[in-house]
Amino acid sequence: MSINRLTQFHEDPVIIAWWQARLGTALTWCTPGRRRTALAIAAVVAGVIRPVREMGRADDLPVPSDWLGLASLVLALFAILWLVYQAAAHFRSLPASVRRHPQISLHLLYWGGLALLWLTVPTAGAWRELLLGIAIIFPYLIWRCGYLLLSGQYGRAASTRFVDQLIPLWPAFGGSNTPYGKGLDYLSKCEARSDEELARSQLAGIKLVILGLLWDAAMTLMERTFYGPENAIPRLDQLVAQGGQAPFLASWASLYCELVWQVLRHAAHGHMIIGTLRLFGFNVFRNTYKPLLSESILEFWNRYYYYFKELMANFFFLPTFTQLGTRLRNWPRLRLLAAVFAAAFVGNMYYHLLNMETLVAQGYVFEAVYTLRSRFFYCFLLAIGIYVSMRRQQSRGGKPLAAGHLARIGRIFGVWTFFALIFIWNVRSSTPFLARVEFFLSLFGFA
């Protein structure tokens, strides 16, 4: 068997036919309805476990802690999701202002709840504990609700069932505040409808699970080979903390190692989630797909964290680009620049502000923003890089890039260097902004 056939076994007709022959009865029994039912039941369980677990981690805050309070929180969260589903299913009946700006309306409701929290004392009673619990949990759900409202805006939510919508709303297959697999619309589009499609999807899922385990093993190998107090290359967060005093060669080596590490981390985590979805017949796109082979900044952005990129594109880039279509008709470059900054800068920062839900829920918004000050600069550089990359792509007019192995290696190395350098301001560390600047300058002999 050739290497290509081995690595692409999920697309081999012989292997697909063998899989069907071995699991024919099981594949026939696992109809789309039954698979959805299993995931919906698992979603209900996840919708109970996650709030209980999160409240257990916030035991120093006035949040629901007894069984009655936790049960009320779970029921309240499911009730909110049901109301959002009703709003999406009856989208045309909503007020005109909400129909025009459904995403803004959703986020304003959340911030309105936060404002109510800030204006009341912690001893206000059980209702405030419940509201605080909702405020801490809802950032996990808000983008998923956004996809549901987007489905209603396009008239597709009315034909769906609430139990099916629970699958992406409370994903039992895992994920972060970023919805892997987006909403039910995208999942349905990628859903297997026949035994052959299900077999193909499951084999693709098995491949991703195997790759996820391999990348996790590669991370362990990096830890034992490169990182650690007795090894030659310290972690980037340790070097950044040294500012201009960091060793020159070790700093450059750590930059590129950190980039590889981050890619492996995203790939290992995302492959397991997408692999699980594929096993259930949703043959959705990978979250991470060979970003280290990207030949442009834009291509890396698309491949590195696909579902985060999609979130930024759907909720920030496309709305901004569309709204500015008439106002900046004669300034297409400015229109593109505004849309890119809306996604990679404004949307990126806002997303990570919501991720600091505990600080925000307590009213420490300025403290949360201050904590993100280094990421502010990272997002700024990222937006500039993406815009320049998009403009260069447009200027080529569809012409292919320069051929040749050396030219390709040079482009790939340039992409690696860009993302490795800007990650100085994104690596998790308590190091202040100016110390990161000193570290950056020391890489070029200026500090």
CSV table of C-alpha atoms in Angstrom, one decimal:
chain,number,residue,atom,x,y,z
A,1,MET,CA,0.0,0.0,0.0
A,2,SER,CA,1.4,3.4,-1.0
A,3,ILE,CA,1.9,6.2,1.6
A,4,ASN,CA,-0.8,8.3,0.0
A,5,ARG,CA,-3.3,5.5,0.1
A,6,LEU,CA,-2.4,4.8,3.7
A,7,THR,CA,-2.8,8.4,4.8
A,8,GLN,CA,-6.0,8.8,2.8
A,9,PHE,CA,-7.6,5.5,3.8
A,10,HIS,CA,-10.9,7.2,4.6
A,11,GLU,CA,-11.3,8.0,0.9
A,12,ASP,CA,-10.3,4.6,-0.4
A,13,PRO,CA,-13.3,2.9,-2.0
A,14,VAL,CA,-12.0,-0.6,-1.1
A,15,ILE,CA,-11.7,0.3,2.6
A,16,ILE,CA,-15.0,2.1,2.6
A,17,ALA,CA,-16.7,-1.0,1.1
A,18,TRP,CA,-14.9,-3.2,3.7
A,19,TRP,CA,-16.2,-1.0,6.5
A,20,GLN,CA,-19.7,-1.2,5.1
A,21,ALA,CA,-19.5,-5.0,4.9
A,22,ARG,CA,-18.3,-5.3,8.5
A,23,LEU,CA,-20.7,-2.8,10.0
A,24,GLY,CA,-23.5,-3.0,7.5
A,25,THR,CA,-26.3,-3.7,10.0
A,26,ALA,CA,-25.0,-1.1,12.5
A,27,LEU,CA,-24.7,1.6,9.8
A,28,THR,CA,-28.2,0.9,8.6
A,29,TRP,CA,-29.6,1.1,12.2
A,30,CYS,CA,-27.7,4.3,12.9
A,31,THR,CA,-30.1,6.5,10.9
A,32,PRO,CA,-29.7,10.3,11.1
A,33,GLY,CA,-32.7,10.5,13.5
A,34,ARG,CA,-31.2,8.0,15.9
A,35,ARG,CA,-27.8,9.7,15.8
A,36,ARG,CA,-29.3,13.0,16.5
A,37,THR,CA,-31.3,11.6,19.4
A,38,ALA,CA,-28.2,10.2,21.0
A,39,LEU,CA,-26.4,13.5,20.7
A,40,ALA,CA,-29.4,15.5,21.9
A,41,ILE,CA,-29.6,13.3,25.1
A,42,ALA,CA,-25.9,13.8,25.6
A,43,ALA,CA,-26.4,17.5,25.1
A,44,VAL,CA,-29.0,17.6,27.9
A,45,VAL,CA,-26.5,15.8,30.2
A,46,ALA,CA,-23.8,18.2,29.2
A,47,GLY,CA,-26.2,21.1,29.9
A,48,VAL,CA,-26.5,19.8,33.5
A,49,ILE,CA,-22.9,18.9,34.1
A,50,ARG,CA,-21.2,22.0,32.8
A,51,PRO,CA,-23.1,24.6,35.0
A,52,VAL,CA,-22.7,22.4,38.1
A,53,ARG,CA,-19.0,22.1,37.5
A,54,GLU,CA,-18.6,25.8,36.8
A,55,MET,CA,-20.4,26.8,39.9
A,56,GLY,CA,-18.2,24.4,41.9
A,57,ARG,CA,-15.2,26.3,40.6
A,58,ALA,CA,-16.7,29.7,41.6
A,59,ASP,CA,-17.4,28.7,45.3
A,60,ASP,CA,-15.9,32.0,46.5
A,61,LEU,CA,-18.6,34.0,44.6
A,62,PRO,CA,-22.2,34.3,45.6
A,63,VAL,CA,-23.5,31.8,43.0
A,64,PRO,CA,-26.0,29.0,43.3
A,65,SER,CA,-24.4,26.2,45.4
A,66,ASP,CA,-27.2,24.0,46.9
A,67,TRP,CA,-29.2,21.6,44.8
A,68,LEU,CA,-32.2,23.9,44.5
A,69,GLY,CA,-30.1,26.8,43.3
A,70,LEU,CA,-28.2,24.6,40.8
A,71,ALA,CA,-31.4,23.1,39.5
A,72,SER,CA,-32.8,26.5,39.1
A,73,LEU,CA,-29.7,27.6,37.2
A,74,VAL,CA,-29.8,24.6,34.8
A,75,LEU,CA,-33.6,25.2,34.1
A,76,ALA,CA,-33.0,28.9,33.6
A,77,LEU,CA,-30.2,28.3,31.0
A,78,PHE,CA,-32.4,25.8,29.1
A,79,ALA,CA,-35.3,28.2,29.2
A,80,ILE,CA,-33.1,31.0,27.8
A,81,LEU,CA,-32.0,28.6,25.0
A,82,TRP,CA,-35.6,27.8,24.3
A,83,LEU,CA,-36.5,31.5,24.1
A,84,VAL,CA,-33.6,32.1,21.7
A,85,TYR,CA,-34.9,29.1,19.6
A,86,GLN,CA,-38.4,30.6,19.6
A,87,ALA,CA,-37.0,33.9,18.5
A,88,ALA,CA,-35.1,32.2,15.6
A,89,ALA,CA,-38.1,30.0,14.6
A,90,HIS,CA,-40.4,33.1,14.5
A,91,PHE,CA,-37.8,35.5,13.3
A,92,ARG,CA,-40.3,37.5,11.1
A,93,SER,CA,-42.5,38.2,14.2
A,94,LEU,CA,-39.7,39.9,16.1
A,95,PRO,CA,-39.6,43.7,16.4
A,96,ALA,CA,-38.0,45.5,13.3
A,97,SER,CA,-35.0,46.7,15.3
A,98,VAL,CA,-34.2,43.2,16.5
A,99,ARG,CA,-34.6,41.7,12.9
A,100,ARG,CA,-32.2,44.3,11.6
A,101,HIS,CA,-29.6,43.7,14.3
A,102,PRO,CA,-30.2,40.3,15.9
A,103,GLN,CA,-26.7,39.8,17.1
A,104,ILE,CA,-26.4,43.2,18.7
A,105,SER,CA,-29.7,42.7,20.4
A,106,LEU,CA,-28.5,39.4,21.8
A,107,HIS,CA,-25.3,40.9,23.2
A,108,LEU,CA,-27.2,44.0,24.6
A,109,LEU,CA,-29.5,41.7,26.5
A,110,TYR,CA,-26.4,40.0,28.0
A,111,TRP,CA,-24.8,43.3,29.0
A,112,GLY,CA,-28.1,44.5,30.4
A,113,GLY,CA,-28.1,41.5,32.7
A,114,LEU,CA,-24.5,42.4,33.7
A,115,ALA,CA,-25.5,46.0,34.4
A,116,LEU,CA,-28.3,44.7,36.7
A,117,LEU,CA,-25.7,42.7,38.5
A,118,TRP,CA,-23.4,45.6,39.0
A,119,LEU,CA,-26.2,47.8,40.3
A,120,THR,CA,-27.2,45.4,43.1
A,121,VAL,CA,-25.4,44.2,46.2
A,122,PRO,CA,-24.1,40.6,46.6
A,123,THR,CA,-26.6,40.0,49.4
A,124,ALA,CA,-29.6,40.9,47.2
A,125,GLY,CA,-30.9,37.3,47.4
A,126,ALA,CA,-31.3,34.1,45.5
A,127,TRP,CA,-32.4,35.8,42.3
A,128,ARG,CA,-29.0,37.6,42.1
A,129,GLU,CA,-27.1,34.4,42.7
A,130,LEU,CA,-29.0,32.9,39.8
A,131,LEU,CA,-28.3,35.9,37.6
A,132,LEU,CA,-24.6,35.8,38.5
A,133,GLY,CA,-24.5,32.1,37.6
A,134,ILE,CA,-26.1,32.8,34.2
A,135,ALA,CA,-23.7,35.6,33.5
A,136,ILE,CA,-20.7,33.3,34.1
A,137,ILE,CA,-22.0,30.5,32.0
A,138,PHE,CA,-23.6,32.5,29.1
A,139,PRO,CA,-20.4,33.5,27.3
A,140,TYR,CA,-20.0,29.8,26.5
A,141,LEU,CA,-23.5,29.9,24.9
A,142,ILE,CA,-23.7,33.3,23.4
A,143,TRP,CA,-21.9,32.6,20.1
A,144,ARG,CA,-23.9,29.4,19.7
A,145,CYS,CA,-27.1,31.4,20.2
A,146,GLY,CA,-25.7,33.7,17.6
A,147,TYR,CA,-25.5,31.0,15.0
A,148,LEU,CA,-29.1,30.0,15.9
A,149,LEU,CA,-30.3,33.5,15.3
A,150,LEU,CA,-28.3,33.6,12.1
A,151,SER,CA,-30.2,30.6,11.0
A,152,GLY,CA,-33.5,32.3,11.9
A,153,GLN,CA,-32.4,35.4,10.0
A,154,TYR,CA,-32.0,33.2,6.8
A,155,GLY,CA,-35.4,31.5,7.5
A,156,ARG,CA,-34.0,28.1,8.2
A,157,ALA,CA,-34.7,27.7,11.9
A,158,ALA,CA,-38.4,27.4,11.6
A,159,SER,CA,-38.1,23.9,10.1
A,160,THR,CA,-35.9,22.6,12.9
A,161,ARG,CA,-36.7,21.1,16.3
A,162,PHE,CA,-35.4,22.4,19.6
A,163,VAL,CA,-34.0,19.0,20.6
A,164,ASP,CA,-31.8,19.1,17.4
A,165,GLN,CA,-30.7,22.6,18.1
A,166,LEU,CA,-29.5,21.4,21.5
A,167,ILE,CA,-26.8,19.4,19.8
A,168,PRO,CA,-24.6,22.4,18.9
A,169,LEU,CA,-25.9,24.6,21.8
A,170,TRP,CA,-24.8,22.2,24.5
A,171,PRO,CA,-22.2,20.2,22.6
A,172,ALA,CA,-21.4,16.9,24.3
A,173,PHE,CA,-18.6,16.4,21.9
A,174,GLY,CA,-16.6,19.2,23.5
A,175,GLY,CA,-15.3,22.6,22.6
A,176,SER,CA,-14.5,26.0,24.0
A,177,ASN,CA,-16.5,29.2,23.8
A,178,THR,CA,-15.8,28.9,20.0
A,179,PRO,CA,-18.5,26.6,18.5
A,180,TYR,CA,-16.8,23.8,16.8
A,181,GLY,CA,-19.0,22.7,13.9
A,182,LYS,CA,-20.8,26.1,14.0
A,183,GLY,CA,-24.6,25.8,14.2
A,184,LEU,CA,-27.1,23.2,13.2
A,185,ASP,CA,-27.3,24.6,9.6
A,186,TYR,CA,-23.7,23.7,8.9
A,187,LEU,CA,-23.9,20.3,10.7
A,188,SER,CA,-27.0,19.4,8.7
A,189,LYS,CA,-25.2,20.3,5.4
A,190,CYS,CA,-22.4,17.9,6.3
A,191,GLU,CA,-24.6,15.1,7.7
A,192,ALA,CA,-24.3,11.6,6.3
A,193,ARG,CA,-27.6,10.5,4.6
A,194,SER,CA,-26.6,7.0,3.4
A,195,ASP,CA,-24.7,4.0,4.7
A,196,GLU,CA,-21.8,4.9,2.4
A,197,GLU,CA,-21.6,8.5,3.5
A,198,LEU,CA,-21.7,7.4,7.2
A,199,ALA,CA,-18.9,4.9,6.6
A,200,ARG,CA,-16.8,7.6,4.9
A,201,SER,CA,-17.5,10.0,7.7
A,202,GLN,CA,-16.6,7.5,10.4
A,203,LEU,CA,-13.4,6.5,8.7
A,204,ALA,CA,-12.5,10.2,8.4
A,205,GLY,CA,-13.3,10.6,12.1
A,206,ILE,CA,-11.1,7.6,13.0
A,207,LYS,CA,-8.2,9.2,11.1
A,208,LEU,CA,-8.6,12.5,13.0
A,209,VAL,CA,-8.7,10.7,16.4
A,210,ILE,CA,-5.5,8.9,15.4
A,211,LEU,CA,-3.9,12.2,14.3
A,212,GLY,CA,-5.1,13.8,17.5
A,213,LEU,CA,-3.3,11.1,19.6
A,214,LEU,CA,-0.2,11.4,17.5
A,215,TRP,CA,0.0,15.2,17.9
A,216,ASP,CA,-0.6,14.9,21.6
A,217,ALA,CA,2.3,12.4,21.7
A,218,ALA,CA,4.4,14.9,19.7
A,219,MET,CA,3.7,17.6,22.3
A,220,THR,CA,4.9,15.2,25.1
A,221,LEU,CA,8.0,14.5,23.0
A,222,MET,CA,8.7,18.3,22.7
A,223,GLU,CA,8.4,18.7,26.4
A,224,ARG,CA,10.9,15.9,27.1
A,225,THR,CA,13.3,16.8,24.3
A,226,PHE,CA,13.4,20.6,24.1
A,227,TYR,CA,11.6,22.1,27.1
A,228,GLY,CA,12.3,21.9,30.8
A,229,PRO,CA,15.0,23.3,33.2
A,230,GLU,CA,17.6,20.8,32.1
A,231,ASN,CA,17.0,21.3,28.3
A,232,ALA,CA,18.4,23.9,26.0
A,233,ILE,CA,15.2,25.8,25.1
A,234,PRO,CA,13.1,27.5,27.8
A,235,ARG,CA,9.4,28.1,27.2
A,236,LEU,CA,8.6,31.4,25.5
A,237,ASP,CA,6.7,32.8,28.5
A,238,GLN,CA,9.9,32.3,30.6
A,239,LEU,CA,12.1,34.1,28.1
A,240,VAL,CA,9.6,37.0,27.6
A,241,ALA,CA,9.7,37.6,31.3
A,242,GLN,CA,13.4,38.3,31.0
A,243,GLY,CA,12.9,41.1,28.6
A,244,GLY,CA,16.1,42.3,26.9
A,245,GLN,CA,18.2,40.0,29.0
A,246,ALA,CA,16.9,36.8,27.3
A,247,PRO,CA,19.6,34.7,25.5
A,248,PHE,CA,19.6,35.5,21.8
A,249,LEU,CA,19.8,32.1,20.2
A,250,ALA,CA,17.5,30.4,22.8
A,251,SER,CA,14.9,33.2,22.2
A,252,TRP,CA,14.8,32.6,18.4
A,253,ALA,CA,14.6,28.8,18.9
A,254,SER,CA,11.9,29.2,21.5
A,255,LEU,CA,9.8,31.4,19.2
A,256,TYR,CA,9.6,28.8,16.5
A,257,CYS,CA,9.2,25.9,18.9
A,258,GLU,CA,6.3,27.8,20.6
A,259,LEU,CA,4.6,28.2,17.2
A,260,VAL,CA,4.9,24.5,16.5
A,261,TRP,CA,3.7,23.8,20.0
A,262,GLN,CA,0.6,26.0,19.6
A,263,VAL,CA,-0.3,24.3,16.3
A,264,LEU,CA,0.1,20.9,17.8
A,265,ARG,CA,-2.1,21.9,20.8
A,266,HIS,CA,-4.9,23.2,18.6
A,267,ALA,CA,-4.7,20.2,16.3
A,268,ALA,CA,-4.7,17.6,19.0
A,269,HIS,CA,-7.7,19.2,20.8
A,270,GLY,CA,-9.6,20.0,17.7
A,271,HIS,CA,-9.1,16.7,15.9
A,272,MET,CA,-10.6,14.8,18.9
A,273,ILE,CA,-13.7,17.0,18.8
A,274,ILE,CA,-14.2,17.0,15.0
A,275,GLY,CA,-13.3,13.3,15.0
A,276,THR,CA,-16.2,12.6,17.4
A,277,LEU,CA,-18.6,14.6,15.2
A,278,ARG,CA,-17.5,12.6,12.2
A,279,LEU,CA,-18.1,9.4,14.0
A,280,PHE,CA,-21.7,10.5,14.5
A,281,GLY,CA,-22.0,11.2,10.7
A,282,PHE,CA,-21.3,14.9,10.6
A,283,ASN,CA,-18.4,15.1,8.2
A,284,VAL,CA,-17.5,18.7,9.0
A,285,PHE,CA,-14.2,20.5,8.2
A,286,ARG,CA,-11.2,20.2,10.4
A,287,ASN,CA,-10.5,22.9,13.0
A,288,THR,CA,-6.8,22.8,12.1
A,289,TYR,CA,-5.5,21.8,8.7
A,290,LYS,CA,-1.8,21.9,8.0
A,291,PRO,CA,-1.2,25.6,8.9
A,292,LEU,CA,2.6,25.1,9.1
A,293,LEU,CA,2.5,24.6,5.3
A,294,SER,CA,0.7,27.9,4.6
A,295,GLU,CA,2.4,30.2,2.1
A,296,SER,CA,0.6,33.4,3.2
A,297,ILE,CA,-0.6,35.0,6.4
A,298,LEU,CA,-4.2,34.7,5.2
A,299,GLU,CA,-3.9,31.0,4.5
A,300,PHE,CA,-2.4,30.4,8.0
A,301,TRP,CA,-5.3,32.3,9.6
A,302,ASN,CA,-7.8,30.1,7.7
A,303,ARG,CA,-6.1,26.9,8.6
A,304,TYR,CA,-4.9,27.4,12.2
A,305,TYR,CA,-8.2,27.8,14.1
A,306,TYR,CA,-10.9,27.4,11.5
A,307,TYR,CA,-14.0,27.7,13.6
A,308,PHE,CA,-12.7,30.8,15.4
A,309,LYS,CA,-11.9,32.3,12.0
A,310,GLU,CA,-15.4,31.4,10.9
A,311,LEU,CA,-16.9,33.0,14.1
A,312,MET,CA,-15.0,36.3,13.4
A,313,ALA,CA,-16.0,36.2,9.7
A,314,ASN,CA,-19.7,35.5,10.3
A,315,PHE,CA,-20.3,37.9,13.1
A,316,PHE,CA,-17.8,40.7,12.4
A,317,PHE,CA,-16.1,40.7,9.0
A,318,LEU,CA,-19.2,39.9,6.7
A,319,PRO,CA,-21.6,42.3,8.5
A,320,THR,CA,-19.1,45.1,8.4
A,321,PHE,CA,-18.2,44.5,4.8
A,322,THR,CA,-21.9,44.4,3.8
A,323,GLN,CA,-22.9,47.5,5.8
A,324,LEU,CA,-20.1,49.5,4.3
A,325,GLY,CA,-20.9,48.4,0.8
A,326,THR,CA,-22.7,51.6,-0.2
A,327,ARG,CA,-20.9,54.0,2.0
A,328,LEU,CA,-17.4,53.0,0.9
A,329,ARG,CA,-18.3,51.9,-2.6
A,330,ASN,CA,-15.6,54.1,-4.1
A,331,TRP,CA,-13.0,53.1,-1.5
A,332,PRO,CA,-12.8,49.3,-1.7
A,333,ARG,CA,-9.5,49.1,0.1
A,334,LEU,CA,-10.8,51.1,3.0
A,335,ARG,CA,-13.9,49.0,3.1
A,336,LEU,CA,-11.7,45.8,3.2
A,337,LEU,CA,-9.5,47.3,5.9
A,338,ALA,CA,-12.5,48.2,8.1
A,339,ALA,CA,-13.9,44.7,7.7
A,340,VAL,CA,-10.6,43.0,8.6
A,341,PHE,CA,-10.1,45.2,11.6
A,342,ALA,CA,-13.7,44.5,12.7
A,343,ALA,CA,-12.9,40.8,12.8
A,344,ALA,CA,-9.3,40.3,13.6
A,345,PHE,CA,-9.0,43.3,16.0
A,346,VAL,CA,-12.4,44.4,17.4
A,347,GLY,CA,-14.1,41.0,17.3
A,348,ASN,CA,-11.0,39.2,18.5
A,349,MET,CA,-10.7,41.5,21.5
A,350,TYR,CA,-14.4,41.4,22.3
A,351,TYR,CA,-14.4,37.6,22.2
A,352,HIS,CA,-11.5,37.4,24.7
A,353,LEU,CA,-13.1,40.0,26.9
A,354,LEU,CA,-16.2,37.8,27.2
A,355,ASN,CA,-13.9,34.9,28.0
A,356,MET,CA,-13.0,36.7,31.2
A,357,GLU,CA,-16.6,36.1,32.4
A,358,THR,CA,-15.8,36.0,36.1
A,359,LEU,CA,-14.2,39.4,36.2
A,360,VAL,CA,-16.8,40.9,33.9
A,361,ALA,CA,-19.7,39.5,35.9
A,362,GLN,CA,-18.3,41.1,39.0
A,363,GLY,CA,-18.0,44.5,37.3
A,364,TYR,CA,-14.3,44.5,36.8
A,365,VAL,CA,-14.5,45.3,33.2
A,366,PHE,CA,-11.6,47.8,33.1
A,367,GLU,CA,-9.5,45.4,35.0
A,368,ALA,CA,-10.3,42.7,32.4
A,369,VAL,CA,-9.5,45.1,29.5
A,370,TYR,CA,-6.2,46.0,31.2
A,371,THR,CA,-5.3,42.3,31.6
A,372,LEU,CA,-5.7,42.1,27.8
A,373,ARG,CA,-3.4,45.0,27.0
A,374,SER,CA,-0.7,42.9,25.4
A,375,ARG,CA,-3.3,41.0,23.3
A,376,PHE,CA,-4.6,44.4,22.1
A,377,PHE,CA,-1.3,44.9,20.3
A,378,TYR,CA,-1.2,41.3,19.1
A,379,CYS,CA,-4.7,41.7,17.5
A,380,PHE,CA,-3.6,45.0,15.9
A,381,LEU,CA,-0.5,43.3,14.3
A,382,LEU,CA,-2.6,40.3,13.3
A,383,ALA,CA,-5.2,42.6,11.6
A,384,ILE,CA,-2.5,44.4,9.7
A,385,GLY,CA,-0.9,41.2,8.6
A,386,ILE,CA,-4.2,39.7,7.3
A,387,TYR,CA,-5.1,42.9,5.5
A,388,VAL,CA,-1.7,43.1,3.7
A,389,SER,CA,-1.9,39.4,2.9
A,390,MET,CA,-5.4,39.8,1.4
A,391,ARG,CA,-4.3,42.8,-0.6
A,392,ARG,CA,-1.3,40.9,-2.0
A,393,GLN,CA,-3.6,38.1,-3.0
A,394,GLN,CA,-5.9,40.5,-4.8
A,395,SER,CA,-3.1,42.2,-6.6
A,396,ARG,CA,-2.0,38.8,-8.0
A,397,GLY,CA,-5.4,38.6,-9.8
A,398,GLY,CA,-5.5,34.8,-9.5
A,399,LYS,CA,-2.0,34.3,-10.8
A,400,PRO,CA,-0.1,31.4,-9.1
A,401,LEU,CA,2.7,32.1,-6.7
A,402,ALA,CA,6.3,31.8,-7.9
A,403,ALA,CA,7.2,28.1,-8.5
A,404,GLY,CA,10.2,26.3,-7.1
A,405,HIS,CA,10.9,24.6,-3.8
A,406,LEU,CA,13.2,27.5,-2.5
A,407,ALA,CA,10.5,30.1,-3.2
A,408,ARG,CA,7.9,28.0,-1.4
A,409,ILE,CA,10.2,27.4,1.6
A,410,GLY,CA,10.9,31.1,1.7
A,411,ARG,CA,7.2,32.0,1.8
A,412,ILE,CA,6.5,29.3,4.5
A,413,PHE,CA,9.4,30.6,6.6
A,414,GLY,CA,8.1,34.1,6.3
A,415,VAL,CA,4.7,33.1,7.6
A,416,TRP,CA,6.3,31.2,10.5
A,417,THR,CA,8.3,34.2,11.4
A,418,PHE,CA,5.4,36.6,11.4
A,419,PHE,CA,3.2,34.5,13.6
A,420,ALA,CA,6.1,33.5,15.9
A,421,LEU,CA,7.0,37.2,16.4
A,422,ILE,CA,3.5,38.5,17.1
A,423,PHE,CA,2.8,35.7,19.5
A,424,ILE,CA,5.2,37.5,21.9
A,425,TRP,CA,2.2,39.6,22.8
A,426,ASN,CA,-0.2,36.7,23.0
A,427,VAL,CA,1.7,34.1,25.0
A,428,ARG,CA,0.1,33.6,28.4
A,429,SER,CA,2.3,35.4,31.0
A,430,SER,CA,2.0,38.1,33.6
A,431,THR,CA,4.9,39.9,31.9
A,432,PRO,CA,4.0,43.6,31.3
A,433,PHE,CA,3.7,45.0,27.8
A,434,LEU,CA,7.0,47.0,27.8
A,435,ALA,CA,9.0,43.9,28.8
A,436,ARG,CA,7.6,42.1,25.8
A,437,VAL,CA,8.6,45.0,23.6
A,438,GLU,CA,12.2,44.8,25.1
A,439,PHE,CA,12.2,41.1,24.4
A,440,PHE,CA,11.2,41.7,20.8
A,441,LEU,CA,13.8,44.4,20.2
A,442,SER,CA,16.5,42.1,21.7
A,443,LEU,CA,15.8,39.6,19.0
A,444,PHE,CA,17.2,42.2,16.5
A,445,GLY,CA,20.0,43.5,18.7
A,446,PHE,CA,18.3,46.7,19.8
A,447,ALA,CA,18.0,46.0,23.5
